[in-house]
């Protein structure tokens, strides 16, 4: 898809402020649909440009919000046409890999993977706590990856009905379909997600989790692997997109960090939030004594320990920039 950021920048002064009010929620919707925060940004830009061009003829025939969602849905469906689904490494292989250097031989392009998104880009800042909890769970990596198994229109129906709480007749109008068709698509989508274990469940972050995260940051920066491994479940897993490999135990994760991953020693780390979870931005040491962006680690916590860690590596030196994370650990993060 051709980027439209420059186009939108050129018309920003002419956009009705009411269009921009919906930008964050549209980004969240497009992210769930597309599995990529970067594709979602493009889709929202395209949505706003189309809305800007047609705004004079809109004339309030429906609510502005539903009109924007119709445009965004069509943009996403166009993007998804003929495209392979995005995945996580554990989706591709039923067995964990050995923590050896040779595991790095299997690599796929960025377009193959579900990508991360910072919470601040897609989740509401305030509002009803129950709705915020649903929104947070609906951007978790496992749920977003499960969504990619659904046909695009089923995906849209499920998101509009179960996440955004639209009525069936509203969804039917948006998709130019019937209520019966929408209800049938929703039933099939729910069944598919349930069979895959992709139904979101609320997992609140409590004081014990905050203590765990503080110990995680401390162990990582000191590179105390014994202390680090003690924070993981024995059967903890770790993905490392863009590599196909994944590790299936705390022991293997520790072995990796002391072996192929030993270049991460003396890293700097910062706590943030991504995909409805705690996340850790990591800057790895460079030859000149500085630090450069290396990975965003999205953490899943269960029963007081870390169950899953998805490490999105910034091998192309653009992940942090595109997410709005600072280029160095001492810099201020980008606004957004």
Tab-separated table of C-alpha atoms in Angstrom:
chain	number	residue	atom	x	y	z
A	1	UNK	CA	0.000	0.000	0.000
A	2	UNK	CA	1.324	3.449	-0.869
A	3	UNK	CA	1.853	5.520	2.226
A	4	UNK	CA	-0.474	8.494	2.519
A	5	UNK	CA	1.193	10.212	5.478
A	6	UNK	CA	2.538	13.006	3.288
A	7	UNK	CA	-0.880	13.445	1.706
A	8	UNK	CA	-2.556	13.757	5.084
A	9	UNK	CA	0.140	16.165	6.277
A	10	UNK	CA	-0.709	18.355	3.326
A	11	UNK	CA	-4.389	18.552	4.229
A	12	UNK	CA	-4.118	18.450	8.027
A	13	UNK	CA	-5.004	22.121	8.394
A	14	UNK	CA	-8.189	21.548	6.389
A	15	UNK	CA	-9.420	18.454	8.265
A	16	UNK	CA	-12.513	18.904	10.360
A	17	UNK	CA	-11.396	18.321	14.000
A	18	UNK	CA	-14.280	15.862	14.368
A	19	UNK	CA	-12.464	13.471	12.044
A	20	UNK	CA	-9.312	13.470	14.154
A	21	UNK	CA	-11.261	12.760	17.356
A	22	UNK	CA	-11.742	9.183	16.182
A	23	UNK	CA	-8.159	8.534	15.128
A	24	UNK	CA	-7.072	6.441	18.126
A	25	UNK	CA	-10.063	4.103	18.128
A	26	UNK	CA	-9.829	3.691	14.348
A	27	UNK	CA	-6.157	2.778	14.749
A	28	UNK	CA	-7.106	0.111	17.280
A	29	UNK	CA	-9.759	-1.299	14.972
A	30	UNK	CA	-7.446	-1.370	11.950
A	31	UNK	CA	-4.655	-2.927	14.025
A	32	UNK	CA	-6.891	-5.801	15.078
A	33	UNK	CA	-8.026	-6.256	11.490
A	34	UNK	CA	-4.543	-6.155	9.944
A	35	UNK	CA	-2.231	-7.475	12.687
A	36	UNK	CA	0.254	-4.667	12.059
A	37	UNK	CA	0.492	-1.289	13.735
A	38	UNK	CA	2.264	0.088	10.672
A	39	UNK	CA	-0.390	-1.137	8.241
A	40	UNK	CA	-2.997	0.194	10.667
A	41	UNK	CA	-1.414	3.652	10.560
A	42	UNK	CA	-1.550	3.562	6.771
A	43	UNK	CA	-5.175	2.395	6.819
A	44	UNK	CA	-6.216	5.188	9.183
A	45	UNK	CA	-4.374	7.775	7.115
A	46	UNK	CA	-6.178	6.506	4.011
A	47	UNK	CA	-9.495	6.546	5.900
A	48	UNK	CA	-9.041	10.168	6.941
A	49	UNK	CA	-7.994	11.244	3.455
A	50	UNK	CA	-11.065	9.575	1.931
A	51	UNK	CA	-13.278	11.126	4.590
A	52	UNK	CA	-11.738	14.566	3.997
A	53	UNK	CA	-12.375	14.292	0.274
A	54	UNK	CA	-16.018	13.250	0.792
A	55	UNK	CA	-16.845	15.259	3.914
A	56	UNK	CA	-18.740	17.974	2.071
A	57	UNK	CA	-21.159	15.400	0.643
A	58	UNK	CA	-21.515	13.387	3.877
A	59	UNK	CA	-24.415	15.528	5.099
A	60	UNK	CA	-24.977	13.515	8.248
A	61	UNK	CA	-26.755	10.598	6.588
A	62	UNK	CA	-25.438	8.434	9.442
A	63	UNK	CA	-23.347	9.116	12.520
A	64	UNK	CA	-19.869	10.416	11.757
A	65	UNK	CA	-18.352	7.556	13.759
A	66	UNK	CA	-20.182	4.813	11.855
A	67	UNK	CA	-19.342	6.501	8.548
A	68	UNK	CA	-15.645	6.516	9.431
A	69	UNK	CA	-15.805	2.863	10.476
A	70	UNK	CA	-17.393	1.991	7.143
A	71	UNK	CA	-14.538	3.687	5.298
A	72	UNK	CA	-11.927	2.074	7.557
A	73	UNK	CA	-13.485	-1.369	7.102
A	74	UNK	CA	-13.396	-1.025	3.322
A	75	UNK	CA	-9.775	0.137	3.447
A	76	UNK	CA	-8.818	-2.877	5.584
A	77	UNK	CA	-10.717	-5.324	3.376
A	78	UNK	CA	-8.884	-3.901	0.360
A	79	UNK	CA	-5.530	-4.346	2.134
A	80	UNK	CA	-6.333	-7.929	3.124
A	81	UNK	CA	-7.400	-9.028	-0.341
A	82	UNK	CA	-5.094	-11.834	-1.490
A	83	UNK	CA	-2.710	-11.369	1.437
A	84	UNK	CA	-1.212	-14.198	3.504
A	85	UNK	CA	-2.181	-14.121	7.156
A	86	UNK	CA	0.274	-12.810	9.713
A	87	UNK	CA	1.385	-15.187	12.474
A	88	UNK	CA	3.567	-15.650	15.547
A	89	UNK	CA	6.464	-18.143	15.543
A	90	UNK	CA	4.607	-20.635	17.744
A	91	UNK	CA	1.845	-20.723	15.099
A	92	UNK	CA	4.310	-22.121	12.576
A	93	UNK	CA	5.874	-24.947	14.578
A	94	UNK	CA	4.455	-27.197	17.278
A	95	UNK	CA	7.834	-27.855	18.856
A	96	UNK	CA	10.300	-25.438	20.477
A	97	UNK	CA	13.734	-24.945	18.986
A	98	UNK	CA	17.096	-25.621	20.589
A	99	UNK	CA	18.771	-22.485	21.991
A	100	UNK	CA	21.696	-22.521	19.567
A	101	UNK	CA	23.107	-20.051	17.045
A	102	UNK	CA	21.886	-22.154	14.112
A	103	UNK	CA	18.297	-21.304	15.101
A	104	UNK	CA	18.859	-17.862	13.583
A	105	UNK	CA	19.071	-19.330	10.086
A	106	UNK	CA	15.276	-19.378	9.691
A	107	UNK	CA	13.987	-15.852	9.185
A	108	UNK	CA	10.908	-14.391	7.499
A	109	UNK	CA	10.130	-10.848	6.278
A	110	UNK	CA	8.289	-8.411	8.523
A	111	UNK	CA	5.080	-8.910	6.537
A	112	UNK	CA	4.890	-12.520	7.804
A	113	UNK	CA	4.512	-11.615	11.458
A	114	UNK	CA	1.913	-10.106	13.752
A	115	UNK	CA	3.524	-6.864	14.869
A	116	UNK	CA	3.386	-5.030	18.212
A	117	UNK	CA	1.496	-1.869	19.042
A	118	UNK	CA	1.928	0.470	22.005
A	119	UNK	CA	-1.150	0.777	24.201
A	120	UNK	CA	-1.097	4.551	23.981
A	121	UNK	CA	-1.707	4.349	20.213
A	122	UNK	CA	-4.867	2.248	20.359
A	123	UNK	CA	-6.437	2.120	23.824
A	124	UNK	CA	-8.752	4.757	25.312
A	125	UNK	CA	-7.189	6.975	27.939
A	126	UNK	CA	-10.299	7.016	30.106
A	127	UNK	CA	-13.867	5.764	30.132
A	128	UNK	CA	-15.680	2.821	31.624
A	129	UNK	CA	-13.204	0.386	33.300
A	130	UNK	CA	-15.014	-2.656	31.887
A	131	UNK	CA	-14.791	-1.271	28.344
A	132	UNK	CA	-11.109	-0.475	28.849
A	133	UNK	CA	-10.514	-4.046	30.026
A	134	UNK	CA	-12.186	-5.438	26.898
A	135	UNK	CA	-10.146	-3.106	24.706
A	136	UNK	CA	-6.911	-4.135	26.433
A	137	UNK	CA	-7.600	-7.857	26.091
A	138	UNK	CA	-8.594	-7.462	22.446
A	139	UNK	CA	-5.119	-6.236	21.446
A	140	UNK	CA	-3.216	-9.038	23.169
A	141	UNK	CA	-0.909	-10.801	20.754
A	142	UNK	CA	-2.574	-14.220	21.049
A	143	UNK	CA	-5.994	-12.734	20.275
A	144	UNK	CA	-4.736	-10.634	17.356
A	145	UNK	CA	-2.909	-13.684	15.957
A	146	UNK	CA	-6.075	-15.776	16.306
A	147	UNK	CA	-8.070	-13.111	14.469
A	148	UNK	CA	-5.814	-13.548	11.456
A	149	UNK	CA	-7.288	-17.041	10.954
A	150	UNK	CA	-10.724	-15.559	10.277
A	151	UNK	CA	-11.857	-14.507	6.794
A	152	UNK	CA	-11.659	-10.691	6.644
A	153	UNK	CA	-15.426	-10.044	6.747
A	154	UNK	CA	-15.881	-12.437	9.691
A	155	UNK	CA	-13.031	-10.622	11.406
A	156	UNK	CA	-14.797	-7.290	10.925
A	157	UNK	CA	-18.109	-8.685	12.187
A	158	UNK	CA	-16.549	-10.144	15.325
A	159	UNK	CA	-14.653	-6.949	16.143
A	160	UNK	CA	-17.648	-4.708	15.575
A	161	UNK	CA	-20.011	-6.927	17.568
A	162	UNK	CA	-17.890	-8.369	20.395
A	163	UNK	CA	-15.209	-5.715	20.892
A	164	UNK	CA	-16.928	-2.479	19.881
A	165	UNK	CA	-20.401	-3.674	20.988
A	166	UNK	CA	-22.255	-2.607	17.850
A	167	UNK	CA	-25.771	-3.954	17.297
A	168	UNK	CA	-26.296	-6.533	14.556
A	169	UNK	CA	-28.380	-4.138	12.472
A	170	UNK	CA	-25.645	-1.488	12.669
A	171	UNK	CA	-23.040	-3.976	11.445
A	172	UNK	CA	-25.376	-5.148	8.683
A	173	UNK	CA	-25.777	-1.558	7.508
A	174	UNK	CA	-22.029	-0.931	7.592
A	175	UNK	CA	-21.258	-4.094	5.605
A	176	UNK	CA	-24.282	-3.676	3.303
A	177	UNK	CA	-25.478	-7.091	4.451
A	178	UNK	CA	-28.377	-8.549	6.448
A	179	UNK	CA	-28.807	-9.144	10.160
A	180	UNK	CA	-29.110	-12.888	9.521
A	181	UNK	CA	-25.842	-12.895	7.585
A	182	UNK	CA	-24.081	-10.886	10.305
A	183	UNK	CA	-25.309	-13.221	13.052
A	184	UNK	CA	-24.221	-16.264	11.063
A	185	UNK	CA	-20.753	-14.791	10.461
A	186	UNK	CA	-20.442	-13.924	14.150
A	187	UNK	CA	-21.356	-17.457	15.212
A	188	UNK	CA	-18.749	-18.963	12.883
A	189	UNK	CA	-16.086	-16.490	13.984
A	190	UNK	CA	-16.710	-17.170	17.675
A	191	UNK	CA	-16.532	-20.920	17.081
A	192	UNK	CA	-13.214	-20.610	15.256
A	193	UNK	CA	-11.662	-18.484	18.004
A	194	UNK	CA	-12.957	-20.766	20.761
A	195	UNK	CA	-11.457	-23.811	19.021
A	196	UNK	CA	-8.111	-21.990	18.851
A	197	UNK	CA	-8.204	-20.754	22.436
A	198	UNK	CA	-8.273	-17.197	21.169
A	199	UNK	CA	-11.101	-15.837	23.338
A	200	UNK	CA	-9.773	-12.858	25.332
A	201	UNK	CA	-9.844	-13.008	29.131
A	202	UNK	CA	-9.202	-10.157	31.544
A	203	UNK	CA	-5.927	-10.373	33.469
A	204	UNK	CA	-5.504	-7.380	35.793
A	205	UNK	CA	-2.081	-5.990	36.650
A	206	UNK	CA	-1.710	-5.947	40.426
A	207	UNK	CA	0.933	-4.814	42.911
A	208	UNK	CA	2.716	-8.187	42.790
A	209	UNK	CA	3.081	-7.809	39.029
A	210	UNK	CA	4.636	-4.388	39.444
A	211	UNK	CA	7.183	-5.853	41.865
A	212	UNK	CA	7.892	-8.671	39.390
A	213	UNK	CA	8.495	-6.157	36.608
A	214	UNK	CA	10.876	-4.131	38.761
A	215	UNK	CA	12.884	-7.296	39.441
A	216	UNK	CA	12.797	-8.170	35.727
A	217	UNK	CA	14.284	-4.794	34.757
A	218	UNK	CA	16.939	-5.066	37.454
A	219	UNK	CA	17.973	-8.623	36.519
A	220	UNK	CA	18.104	-7.746	32.811
A	221	UNK	CA	20.290	-4.667	33.254
A	222	UNK	CA	22.647	-6.530	35.632
A	223	UNK	CA	22.455	-9.501	33.257
A	224	UNK	CA	21.970	-11.801	36.240
A	225	UNK	CA	20.560	-14.742	34.285
A	226	UNK	CA	19.931	-16.883	37.370
A	227	UNK	CA	17.786	-14.096	38.841
A	228	UNK	CA	16.149	-13.532	35.446
A	229	UNK	CA	15.225	-17.187	34.945
A	230	UNK	CA	13.775	-17.333	38.463
A	231	UNK	CA	11.110	-14.846	37.314
A	232	UNK	CA	9.871	-17.202	34.595
A	233	UNK	CA	7.519	-20.166	34.728
A	234	UNK	CA	9.394	-23.411	34.185
A	235	UNK	CA	7.591	-23.871	30.859
A	236	UNK	CA	7.836	-20.209	29.829
A	237	UNK	CA	8.052	-19.489	26.107
A	238	UNK	CA	9.841	-16.850	24.070
A	239	UNK	CA	9.318	-15.813	20.433
A	240	UNK	CA	11.797	-13.676	18.514
A	241	UNK	CA	10.265	-12.319	15.285
A	242	UNK	CA	11.535	-12.023	12.557
A	243	UNK	CA	13.089	-15.432	13.321
A	244	UNK	CA	10.922	-18.551	13.159
A	245	UNK	CA	12.493	-19.995	16.291
A	246	UNK	CA	10.829	-20.085	19.671
A	247	UNK	CA	12.024	-21.386	23.033
A	248	UNK	CA	9.875	-23.554	25.283
A	249	UNK	CA	11.330	-23.476	28.804
A	250	UNK	CA	12.936	-21.146	31.325
A	251	UNK	CA	16.115	-23.236	31.147
A	252	UNK	CA	16.353	-22.824	27.365
A	253	UNK	CA	15.715	-19.091	27.633
A	254	UNK	CA	18.568	-18.830	30.145
A	255	UNK	CA	20.850	-20.893	27.904
A	256	UNK	CA	20.029	-18.634	24.978
A	257	UNK	CA	20.792	-15.472	26.910
A	258	UNK	CA	24.178	-16.814	27.991
A	259	UNK	CA	24.917	-18.120	24.469
A	260	UNK	CA	23.666	-16.568	21.204
A	261	UNK	CA	21.976	-13.763	23.108
A	262	UNK	CA	24.992	-12.762	25.185
A	263	UNK	CA	25.414	-9.586	23.145
A	264	UNK	CA	22.525	-8.209	25.209
A	265	UNK	CA	24.744	-7.935	28.285
A	266	UNK	CA	25.036	-4.315	29.500
A	267	UNK	CA	21.788	-3.353	27.759
A	268	UNK	CA	19.551	-0.554	28.986
A	269	UNK	CA	15.834	-1.232	29.428
A	270	UNK	CA	12.653	0.767	30.022
A	271	UNK	CA	9.175	-0.350	31.025
A	272	UNK	CA	6.274	0.532	28.730
A	273	UNK	CA	2.935	-1.033	27.701
A	274	UNK	CA	2.152	-2.816	24.456
A	275	UNK	CA	-0.633	-5.128	23.296
A	276	UNK	CA	-2.482	-4.727	26.576
A	277	UNK	CA	0.535	-6.061	28.513
A	278	UNK	CA	3.646	-4.846	30.268
A	279	UNK	CA	6.459	-4.436	27.756
A	280	UNK	CA	10.161	-3.703	27.969
A	281	UNK	CA	12.066	-1.616	25.434
A	282	UNK	CA	15.712	-2.688	25.152
A	283	UNK	CA	18.730	-0.800	23.831
A	284	UNK	CA	21.768	-3.011	23.238
A	285	UNK	CA	25.340	-1.736	23.684
A	286	UNK	CA	27.220	-0.578	20.591
A	287	UNK	CA	30.928	-0.706	19.781
A	288	UNK	CA	31.339	3.024	20.442
A	289	UNK	CA	30.064	2.731	24.010
A	290	UNK	CA	26.522	3.902	23.318
A	291	UNK	CA	23.245	2.039	23.061
A	292	UNK	CA	20.974	1.407	20.080
A	293	UNK	CA	17.390	0.115	19.787
A	294	UNK	CA	17.327	-3.666	19.811
A	295	UNK	CA	13.993	-5.184	20.909
A	296	UNK	CA	10.556	-4.640	22.363
A	297	UNK	CA	9.678	-7.494	24.727
A	298	UNK	CA	5.936	-7.988	25.313
A	299	UNK	CA	5.354	-9.937	28.540
A	300	UNK	CA	2.447	-12.175	29.541
A	301	UNK	CA	2.209	-12.697	33.310
A	302	UNK	CA	0.366	-15.536	35.020
A	303	UNK	CA	0.372	-16.513	38.705
A	304	UNK	CA	3.157	-14.133	39.658
A	305	UNK	CA	5.660	-15.185	36.987
A	306	UNK	CA	6.274	-14.510	33.308
A	307	UNK	CA	4.567	-17.089	31.104
A	308	UNK	CA	5.292	-15.726	27.604
A	309	UNK	CA	7.801	-13.254	26.213
A	310	UNK	CA	7.563	-12.067	22.623
A	311	UNK	CA	10.723	-10.234	21.631
A	312	UNK	CA	10.258	-8.085	18.527
A	313	UNK	CA	13.780	-7.438	17.285
A	314	UNK	CA	14.561	-4.099	15.657
A	315	UNK	CA	16.934	-5.525	13.040
A	316	UNK	CA	15.978	-2.973	10.381
A	317	UNK	CA	16.441	-0.021	12.737
A	318	UNK	CA	12.937	1.297	12.242
A	319	UNK	CA	10.731	-0.514	14.796
A	320	UNK	CA	11.370	1.935	17.634
A	321	UNK	CA	11.018	4.966	15.362
A	322	UNK	CA	7.721	3.770	13.921
A	323	UNK	CA	6.313	2.926	17.342
A	324	UNK	CA	7.395	6.275	18.768
A	325	UNK	CA	9.981	4.815	21.162
A	326	UNK	CA	13.147	6.869	21.757
A	327	UNK	CA	16.304	6.133	19.784
A	328	UNK	CA	18.405	6.099	22.942
A	329	UNK	CA	17.518	5.125	26.517
A	330	UNK	CA	18.064	8.672	27.761
A	331	UNK	CA	15.929	10.390	25.110
A	332	UNK	CA	12.317	11.405	25.561
A	333	UNK	CA	9.761	9.145	23.827
A	334	UNK	CA	7.835	10.589	20.901
A	335	UNK	CA	4.438	12.008	21.687
A	336	UNK	CA	1.430	9.955	20.647
